[in-house]
Short mmCIF file of C-alpha atoms in Angstrom, two decimals:
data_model
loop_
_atom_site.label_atom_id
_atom_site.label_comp_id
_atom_site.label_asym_id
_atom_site.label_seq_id
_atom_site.Cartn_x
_atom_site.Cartn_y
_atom_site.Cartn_z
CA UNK P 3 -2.87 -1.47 5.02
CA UNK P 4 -1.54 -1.73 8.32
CA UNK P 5 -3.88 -2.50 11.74
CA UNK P 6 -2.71 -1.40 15.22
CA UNK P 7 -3.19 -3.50 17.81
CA UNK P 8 -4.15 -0.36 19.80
CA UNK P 9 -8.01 0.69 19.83
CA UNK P 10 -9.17 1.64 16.46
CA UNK P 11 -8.47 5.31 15.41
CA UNK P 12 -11.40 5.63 13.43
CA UNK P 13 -10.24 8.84 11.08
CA UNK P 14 -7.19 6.78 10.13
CA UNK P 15 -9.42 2.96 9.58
CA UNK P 16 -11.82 5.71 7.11
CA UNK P 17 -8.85 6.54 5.58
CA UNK P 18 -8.08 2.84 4.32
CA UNK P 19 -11.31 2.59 2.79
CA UNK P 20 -11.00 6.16 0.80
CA UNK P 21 -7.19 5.31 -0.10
CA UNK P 22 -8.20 1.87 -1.33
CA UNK P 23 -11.31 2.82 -3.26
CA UNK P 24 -8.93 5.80 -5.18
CA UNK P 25 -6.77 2.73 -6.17
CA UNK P 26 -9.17 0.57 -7.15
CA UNK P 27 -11.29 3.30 -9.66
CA UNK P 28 -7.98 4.19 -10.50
CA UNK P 29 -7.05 0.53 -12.18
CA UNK P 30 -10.80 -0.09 -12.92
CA UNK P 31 -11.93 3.05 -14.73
CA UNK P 32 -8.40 4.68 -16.21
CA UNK P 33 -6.14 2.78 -16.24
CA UNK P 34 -8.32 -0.74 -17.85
CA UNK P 35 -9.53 1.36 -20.68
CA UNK P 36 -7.09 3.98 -21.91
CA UNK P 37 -4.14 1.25 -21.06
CA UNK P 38 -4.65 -2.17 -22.65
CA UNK P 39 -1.48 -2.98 -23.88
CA UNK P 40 -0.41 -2.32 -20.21
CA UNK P 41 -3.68 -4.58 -18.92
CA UNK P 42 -2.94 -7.31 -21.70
CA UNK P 43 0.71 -7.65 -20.43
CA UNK P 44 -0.77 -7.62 -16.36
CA UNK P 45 -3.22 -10.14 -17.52
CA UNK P 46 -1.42 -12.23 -20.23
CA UNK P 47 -4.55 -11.53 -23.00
CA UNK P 48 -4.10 -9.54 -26.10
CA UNK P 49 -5.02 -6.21 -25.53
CA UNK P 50 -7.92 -4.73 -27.13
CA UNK P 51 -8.80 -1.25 -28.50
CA UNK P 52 -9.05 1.93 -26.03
CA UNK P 53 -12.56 2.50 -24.37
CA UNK P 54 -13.76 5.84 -24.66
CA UNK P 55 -15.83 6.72 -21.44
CA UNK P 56 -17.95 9.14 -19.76
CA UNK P 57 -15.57 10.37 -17.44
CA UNK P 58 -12.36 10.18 -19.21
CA UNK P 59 -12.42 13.86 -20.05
CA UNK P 60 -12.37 15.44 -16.52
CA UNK P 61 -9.78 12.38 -15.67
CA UNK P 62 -7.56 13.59 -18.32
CA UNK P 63 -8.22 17.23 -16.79
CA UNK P 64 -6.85 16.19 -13.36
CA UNK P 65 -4.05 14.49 -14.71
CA UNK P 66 -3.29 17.30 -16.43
CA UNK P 67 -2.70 19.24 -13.14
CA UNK P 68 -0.59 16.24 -11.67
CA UNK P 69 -3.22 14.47 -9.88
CA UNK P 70 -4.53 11.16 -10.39
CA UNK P 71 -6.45 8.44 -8.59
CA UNK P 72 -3.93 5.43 -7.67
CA UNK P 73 -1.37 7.48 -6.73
CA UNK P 74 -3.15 9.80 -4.09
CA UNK P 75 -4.91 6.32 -2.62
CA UNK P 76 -1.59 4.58 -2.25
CA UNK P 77 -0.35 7.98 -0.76
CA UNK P 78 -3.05 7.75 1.60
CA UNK P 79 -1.80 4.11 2.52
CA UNK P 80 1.40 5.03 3.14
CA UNK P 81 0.45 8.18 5.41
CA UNK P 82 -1.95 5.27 7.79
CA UNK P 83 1.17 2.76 8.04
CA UNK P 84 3.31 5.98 9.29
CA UNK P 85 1.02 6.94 11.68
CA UNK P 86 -0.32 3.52 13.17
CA UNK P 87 2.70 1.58 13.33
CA UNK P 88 4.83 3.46 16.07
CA UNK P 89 1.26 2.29 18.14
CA UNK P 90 2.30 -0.90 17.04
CA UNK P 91 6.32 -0.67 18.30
CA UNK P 92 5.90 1.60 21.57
CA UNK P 93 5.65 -1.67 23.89
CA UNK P 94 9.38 -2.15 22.70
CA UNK P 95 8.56 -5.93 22.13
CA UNK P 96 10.26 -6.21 18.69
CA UNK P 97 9.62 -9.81 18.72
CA UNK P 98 5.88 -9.57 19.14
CA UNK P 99 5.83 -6.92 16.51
CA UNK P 100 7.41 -8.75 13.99
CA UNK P 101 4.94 -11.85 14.80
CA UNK P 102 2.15 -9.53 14.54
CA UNK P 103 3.46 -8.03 10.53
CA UNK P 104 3.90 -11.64 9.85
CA UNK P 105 0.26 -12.46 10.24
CA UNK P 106 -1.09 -9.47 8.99
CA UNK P 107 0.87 -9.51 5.76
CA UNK P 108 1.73 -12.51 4.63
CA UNK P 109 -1.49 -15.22 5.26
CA UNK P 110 -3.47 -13.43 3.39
CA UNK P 111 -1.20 -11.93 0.61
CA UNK P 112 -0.83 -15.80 -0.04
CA UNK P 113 -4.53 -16.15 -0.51
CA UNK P 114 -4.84 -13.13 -2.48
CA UNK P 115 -1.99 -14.05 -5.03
CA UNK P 116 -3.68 -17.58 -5.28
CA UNK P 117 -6.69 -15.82 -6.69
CA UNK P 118 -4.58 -14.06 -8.93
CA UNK P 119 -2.41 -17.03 -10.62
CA UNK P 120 -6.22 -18.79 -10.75
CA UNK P 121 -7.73 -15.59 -12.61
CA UNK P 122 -3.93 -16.07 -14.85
CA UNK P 123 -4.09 -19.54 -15.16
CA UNK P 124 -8.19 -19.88 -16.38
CA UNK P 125 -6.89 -17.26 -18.75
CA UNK P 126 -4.05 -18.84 -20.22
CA UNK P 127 -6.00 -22.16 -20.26
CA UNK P 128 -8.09 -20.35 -22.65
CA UNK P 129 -6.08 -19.43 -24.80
CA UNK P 130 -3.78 -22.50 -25.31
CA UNK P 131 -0.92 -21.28 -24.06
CA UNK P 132 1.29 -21.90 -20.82
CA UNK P 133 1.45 -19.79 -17.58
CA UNK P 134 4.60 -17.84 -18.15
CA UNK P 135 5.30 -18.06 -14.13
CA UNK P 136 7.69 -19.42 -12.38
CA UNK P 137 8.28 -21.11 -9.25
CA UNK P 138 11.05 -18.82 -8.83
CA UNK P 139 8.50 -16.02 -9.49
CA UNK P 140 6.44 -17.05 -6.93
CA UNK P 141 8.55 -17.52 -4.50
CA UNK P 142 10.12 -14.16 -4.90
CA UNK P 143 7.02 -12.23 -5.43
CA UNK P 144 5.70 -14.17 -1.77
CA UNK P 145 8.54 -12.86 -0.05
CA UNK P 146 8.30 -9.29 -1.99
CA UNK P 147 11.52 -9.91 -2.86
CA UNK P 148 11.00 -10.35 -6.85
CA UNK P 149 12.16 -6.56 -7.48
CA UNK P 150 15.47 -6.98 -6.02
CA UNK P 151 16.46 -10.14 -7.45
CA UNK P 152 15.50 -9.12 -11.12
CA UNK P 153 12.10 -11.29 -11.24
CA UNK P 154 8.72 -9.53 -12.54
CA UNK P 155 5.68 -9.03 -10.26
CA UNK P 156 2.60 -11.40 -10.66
CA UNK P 157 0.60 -8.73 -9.16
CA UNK P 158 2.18 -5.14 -9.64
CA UNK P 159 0.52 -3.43 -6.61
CA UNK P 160 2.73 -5.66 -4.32
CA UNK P 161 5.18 -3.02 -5.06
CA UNK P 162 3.75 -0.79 -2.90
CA UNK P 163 4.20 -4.14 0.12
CA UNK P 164 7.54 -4.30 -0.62
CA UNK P 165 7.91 -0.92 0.36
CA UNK P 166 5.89 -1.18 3.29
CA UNK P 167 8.22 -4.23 4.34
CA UNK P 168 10.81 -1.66 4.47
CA UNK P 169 9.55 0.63 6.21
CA UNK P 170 8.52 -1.90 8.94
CA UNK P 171 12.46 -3.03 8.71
CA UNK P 172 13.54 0.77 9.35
CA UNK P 173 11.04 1.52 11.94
CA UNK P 174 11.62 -1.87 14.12
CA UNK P 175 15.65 -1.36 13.87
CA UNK P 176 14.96 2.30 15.45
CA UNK P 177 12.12 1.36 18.07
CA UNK P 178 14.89 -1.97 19.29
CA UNK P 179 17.21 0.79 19.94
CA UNK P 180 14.29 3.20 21.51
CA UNK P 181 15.52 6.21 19.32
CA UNK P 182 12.73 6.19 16.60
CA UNK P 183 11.17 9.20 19.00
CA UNK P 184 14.00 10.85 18.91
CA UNK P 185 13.82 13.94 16.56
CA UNK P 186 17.66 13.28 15.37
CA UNK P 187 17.50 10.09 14.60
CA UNK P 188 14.03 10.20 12.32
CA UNK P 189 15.95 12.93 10.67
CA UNK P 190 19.14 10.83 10.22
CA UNK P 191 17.31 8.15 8.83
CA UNK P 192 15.48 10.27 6.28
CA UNK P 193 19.17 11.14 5.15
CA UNK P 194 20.71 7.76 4.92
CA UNK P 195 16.95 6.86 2.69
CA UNK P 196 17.52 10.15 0.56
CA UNK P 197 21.02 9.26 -0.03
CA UNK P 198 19.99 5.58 -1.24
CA UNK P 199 16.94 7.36 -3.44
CA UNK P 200 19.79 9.28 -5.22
CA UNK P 201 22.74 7.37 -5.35
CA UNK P 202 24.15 7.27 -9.34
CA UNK P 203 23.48 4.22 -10.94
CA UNK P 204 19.67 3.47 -9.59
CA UNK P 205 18.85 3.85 -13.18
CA UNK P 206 17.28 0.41 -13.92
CA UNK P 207 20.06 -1.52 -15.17
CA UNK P 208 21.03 -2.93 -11.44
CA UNK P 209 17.34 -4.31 -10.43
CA UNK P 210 18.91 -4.59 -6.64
CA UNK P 211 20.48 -0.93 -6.29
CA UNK P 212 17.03 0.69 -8.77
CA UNK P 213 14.02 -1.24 -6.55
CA UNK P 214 16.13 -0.09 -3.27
CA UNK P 215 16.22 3.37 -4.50
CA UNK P 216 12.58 3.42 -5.34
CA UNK P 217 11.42 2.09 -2.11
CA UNK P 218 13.54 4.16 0.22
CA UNK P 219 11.86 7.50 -1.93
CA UNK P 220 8.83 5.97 -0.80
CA UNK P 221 9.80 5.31 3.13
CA UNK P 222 11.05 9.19 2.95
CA UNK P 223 6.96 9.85 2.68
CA UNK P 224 5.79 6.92 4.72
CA UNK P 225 8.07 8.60 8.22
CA UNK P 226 5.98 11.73 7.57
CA UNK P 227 3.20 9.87 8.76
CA UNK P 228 5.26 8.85 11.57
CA UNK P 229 6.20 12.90 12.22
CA UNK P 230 2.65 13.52 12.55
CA UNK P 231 2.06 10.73 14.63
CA UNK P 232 4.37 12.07 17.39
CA UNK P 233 2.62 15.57 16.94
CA UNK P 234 -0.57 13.84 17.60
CA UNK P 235 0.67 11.81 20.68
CA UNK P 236 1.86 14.48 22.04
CA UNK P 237 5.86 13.63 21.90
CA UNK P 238 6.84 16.31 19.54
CA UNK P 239 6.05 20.21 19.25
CA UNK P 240 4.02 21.18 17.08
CA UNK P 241 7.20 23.31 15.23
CA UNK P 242 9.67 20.31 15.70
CA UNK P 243 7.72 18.18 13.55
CA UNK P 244 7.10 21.03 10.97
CA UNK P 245 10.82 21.17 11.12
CA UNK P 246 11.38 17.59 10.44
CA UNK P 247 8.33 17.31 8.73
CA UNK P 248 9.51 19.74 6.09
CA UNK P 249 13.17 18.46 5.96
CA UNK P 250 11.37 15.38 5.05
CA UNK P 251 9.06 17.04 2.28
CA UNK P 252 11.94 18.78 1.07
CA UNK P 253 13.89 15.71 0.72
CA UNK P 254 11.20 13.05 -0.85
CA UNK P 255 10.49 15.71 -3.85
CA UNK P 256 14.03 15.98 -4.50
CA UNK P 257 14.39 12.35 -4.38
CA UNK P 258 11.32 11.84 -6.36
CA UNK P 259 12.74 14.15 -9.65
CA UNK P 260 16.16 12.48 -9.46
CA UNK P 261 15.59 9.22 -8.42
CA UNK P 262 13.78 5.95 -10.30
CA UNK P 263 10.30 7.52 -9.94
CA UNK P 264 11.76 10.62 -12.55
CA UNK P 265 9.75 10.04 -15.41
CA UNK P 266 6.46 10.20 -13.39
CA UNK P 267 8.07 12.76 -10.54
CA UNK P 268 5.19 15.72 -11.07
CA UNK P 269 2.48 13.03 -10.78
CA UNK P 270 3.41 11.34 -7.55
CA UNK P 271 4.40 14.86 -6.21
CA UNK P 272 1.47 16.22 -6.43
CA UNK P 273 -0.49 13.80 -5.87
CA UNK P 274 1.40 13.34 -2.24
CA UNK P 275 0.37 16.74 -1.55
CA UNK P 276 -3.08 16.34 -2.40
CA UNK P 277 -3.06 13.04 0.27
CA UNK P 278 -1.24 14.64 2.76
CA UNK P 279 -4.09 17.51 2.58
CA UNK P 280 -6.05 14.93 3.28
CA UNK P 281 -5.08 13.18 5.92
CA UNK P 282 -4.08 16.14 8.14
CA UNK P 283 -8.15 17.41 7.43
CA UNK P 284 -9.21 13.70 8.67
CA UNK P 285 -6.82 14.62 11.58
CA UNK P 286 -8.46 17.72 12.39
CA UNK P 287 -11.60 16.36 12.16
CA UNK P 288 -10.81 13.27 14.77
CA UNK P 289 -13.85 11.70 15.82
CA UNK P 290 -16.29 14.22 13.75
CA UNK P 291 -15.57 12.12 10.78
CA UNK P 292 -18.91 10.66 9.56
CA UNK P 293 -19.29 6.81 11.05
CA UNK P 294 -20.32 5.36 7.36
CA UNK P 295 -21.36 1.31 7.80
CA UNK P 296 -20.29 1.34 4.21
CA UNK P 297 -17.05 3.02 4.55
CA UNK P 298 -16.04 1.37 7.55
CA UNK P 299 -16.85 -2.03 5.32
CA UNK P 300 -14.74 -0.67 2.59
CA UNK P 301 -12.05 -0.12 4.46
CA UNK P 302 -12.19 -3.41 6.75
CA UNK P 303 -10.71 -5.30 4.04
CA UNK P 304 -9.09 -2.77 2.03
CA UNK P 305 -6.23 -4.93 2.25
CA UNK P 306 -7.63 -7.79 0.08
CA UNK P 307 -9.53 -5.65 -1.63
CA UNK P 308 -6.37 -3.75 -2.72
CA UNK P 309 -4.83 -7.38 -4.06
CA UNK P 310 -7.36 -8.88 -6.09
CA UNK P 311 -9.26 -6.16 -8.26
CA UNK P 312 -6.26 -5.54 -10.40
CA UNK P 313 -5.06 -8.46 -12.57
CA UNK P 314 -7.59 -10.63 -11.44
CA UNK P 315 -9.81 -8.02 -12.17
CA UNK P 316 -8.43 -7.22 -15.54
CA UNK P 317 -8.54 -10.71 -16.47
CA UNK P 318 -12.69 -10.72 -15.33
CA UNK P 319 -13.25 -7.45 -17.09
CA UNK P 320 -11.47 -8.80 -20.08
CA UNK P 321 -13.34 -11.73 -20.60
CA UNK P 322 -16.65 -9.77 -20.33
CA UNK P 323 -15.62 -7.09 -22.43
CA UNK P 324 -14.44 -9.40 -25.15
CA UNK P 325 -17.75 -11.19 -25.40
CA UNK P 326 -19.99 -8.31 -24.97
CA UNK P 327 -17.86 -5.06 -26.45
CA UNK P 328 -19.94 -3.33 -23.60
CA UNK P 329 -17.30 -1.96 -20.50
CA UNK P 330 -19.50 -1.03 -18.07
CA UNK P 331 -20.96 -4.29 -18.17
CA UNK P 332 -17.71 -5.69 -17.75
CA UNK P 333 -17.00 -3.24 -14.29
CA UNK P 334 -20.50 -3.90 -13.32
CA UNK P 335 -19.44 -7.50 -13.38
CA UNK P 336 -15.89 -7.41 -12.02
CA UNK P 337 -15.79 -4.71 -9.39
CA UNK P 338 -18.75 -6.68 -7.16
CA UNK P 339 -17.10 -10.38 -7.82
CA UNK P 340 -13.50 -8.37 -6.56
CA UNK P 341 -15.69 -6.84 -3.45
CA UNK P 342 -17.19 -10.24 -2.54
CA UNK P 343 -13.69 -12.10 -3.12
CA UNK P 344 -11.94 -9.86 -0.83
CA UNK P 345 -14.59 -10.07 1.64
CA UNK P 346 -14.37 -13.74 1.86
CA UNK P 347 -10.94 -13.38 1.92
CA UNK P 348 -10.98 -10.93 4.82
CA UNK P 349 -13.61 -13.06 6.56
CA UNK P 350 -11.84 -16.64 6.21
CA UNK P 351 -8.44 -15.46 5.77
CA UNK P 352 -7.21 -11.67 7.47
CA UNK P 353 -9.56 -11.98 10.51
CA UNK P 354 -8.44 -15.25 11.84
CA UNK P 355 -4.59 -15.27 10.85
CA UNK P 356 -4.18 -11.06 12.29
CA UNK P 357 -6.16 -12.39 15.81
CA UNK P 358 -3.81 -15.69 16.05
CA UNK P 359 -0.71 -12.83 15.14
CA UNK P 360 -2.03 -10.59 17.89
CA UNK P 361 -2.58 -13.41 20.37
CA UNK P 362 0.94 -14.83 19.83
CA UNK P 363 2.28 -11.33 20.26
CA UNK P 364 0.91 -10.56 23.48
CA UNK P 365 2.08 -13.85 24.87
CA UNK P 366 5.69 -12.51 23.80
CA UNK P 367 5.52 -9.59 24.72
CA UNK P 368 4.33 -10.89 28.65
CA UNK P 369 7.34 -13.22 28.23
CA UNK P 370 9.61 -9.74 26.99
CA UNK P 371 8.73 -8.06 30.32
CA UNK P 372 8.74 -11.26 32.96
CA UNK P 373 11.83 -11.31 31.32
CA UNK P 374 13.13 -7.85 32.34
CA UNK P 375 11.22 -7.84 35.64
CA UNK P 376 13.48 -10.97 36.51
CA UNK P 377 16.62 -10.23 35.46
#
């Protein structure tokens, strides 16, 4: 979900679309029909009875070996924002980079959440009843701060931003100081995180202390991204980063079986693996990967894309469903109005606000170095 300002990597901008398509089948076509009560509680609608489909039988099969749709596509995601954002930090303009994850992230996660308290609200209004959300709520979830201070997510995939925020936080610290090339401090940070993933007490009862657990687990995976991007760039041996890459490995499943992600620990594990497989063969295959209009559309605004098909989506599919007792109407129905939302979205919203973010960021960064050239 991330965009260097560097020229596009195209194996990595592919990988956007695949991740965010995963996630997006993986809400749409498991997780909507074998999970209603968890779709009526996203959506605020009673939840209706489970929808046998064609595929659910070789879905259940893969989840029965670990793997699973969502979690390798937000896997994927994490990989990308490894590898892409030390492109991002090696001008050493920390300023500029921040200006530039401001406008990426946050113009058109406001949009996006807009179309989601609309989908929530219409809903509601429906029904009679109030929208249970709070201005407190929204401010937190905004900020992708609601996890930490206790509050409940509108939209539950902006868990996976607040972990990205983190990361960003981590990485920017270490590129200020110049050390996040440095082999020992990538693998000093990875023990600090591990040590926060595991501390006693992240059990769920502290919503600060759990949340900050969770996330670091995640930013153990998200710096193997950033291990291979040094490989790539030429900065690390290829065994140094096998090295830190597997102390990393080693330390994220450990992490993941003791830490808050525990009860689904085989699942995410596995389903790492399976995205890391991928990425490194879209690494090998650099510039052979196939140059699909489609893909390359996909994955332009995988980012808004990624915010409004879930609970907006549920709510859409929902209302269809409910009318018609026919599901694949209802995805036939929701899954283009999501594409076309995020679309506009991306057109009206990302495109503008990330150019303005990259524009102000130059200028700071030419201001960073007159800077040093005339001191």
């Amino acid at each position: 979900m991330d965009e260097s300002p560097q020229p596009r990597i195209w194996f990595a901008h592919a990988l956007r679309g695949i991740a965010c398509s995963l996630v997006v089948a993986g809400h749409m076509l498991e997780v909507f029909p074998r999970e209603q009560t968890v779709v009526g509680q996203l959506g605020h609608f009673p939840p209706g009875p489970v929808v046998q489909t064609v595929w659910e039988r070789p879905s259940l099969w893969l989840e029965g070996y670990g793997v699973s749709a969502a979690p390798v596509g937000v896997a994927l995601f994490f990989l990308v924002s490894g590898f892409v954002i030390p492109f991002s930090l090696r001008d050493g303009s920390i300023g500029a980079f921040v200006t530039r994850r401001f406008f990426r992230l946050y113009p058109t996660l406001v949009a996006c959440l807009g179309v989601v308290l609309v989908a929530l609200w219409l809903q509601t209004f429906f029904d009679g009843l109030p929208l249970a959300v709070t201005s407190v709520d929204l401010i937190t979830n905004v900020s992708l701060l609601a996890p930490y201070t206790g509050n409940p997510w509108i939209e539950p995939v902006l868990w996976s931003l607040a972990v990205e925020e983190l990361f960003y936080a981590v990485a920017a610290i270490l590129a200020a100081r110049r050390v996040l090339v440095r082999k020992a401090a990538v693998a000093s940070v990875a023990v600090v995180l591990f040590a926060i993933a595991v501390v006693p007490g992240a059990d769920g009862t502290r919503p600060a202390q759990f949340w900050l657990a969770f996330n670091a687990t995640a930013v153990l995976f998200i710096f193997l991204g950033v291990v291979i991007h040094f490989v790539f760039a030429g900065r690390w041996r290829m065994r140094e980063g096998l090295v830190i890459g597997g102390t990393l490995g080693m330390l994220y499943g450990i992490a993941l079986y003791v830490g808050p992600f525990a009860p689904n620990a085989t699942i995410y594990l596995r389903s790492s693996i399976l995205a890391l497989g991928v990425f490194l063969t879209f690494l090998k295959l650099g510039d052979r990967v196939p140059r699909w209009r489609v893909l390359d559309a996909v994955s332009s605004i995988s980012y808004p894309l990624y915010m409004v098909h879930s609970v907006s989506g549920f709510v859409l599919m929902h209302a269809v469903y409910v009318r018609t007792d026919n599901y694949y109407l209802a995805l036939a129905v929701a899954l283009p109005v999501a594409v076309c939302g995020a679309a506009l979205i991306h057109r009206l919203i990302e495109v503008p606000t990330l150019a303005y973010g990259r524009r102000l960021g130059q200028r700071l960064t030419a201001r960073s170095r007159s800077s040093i050239r005339t001191a």
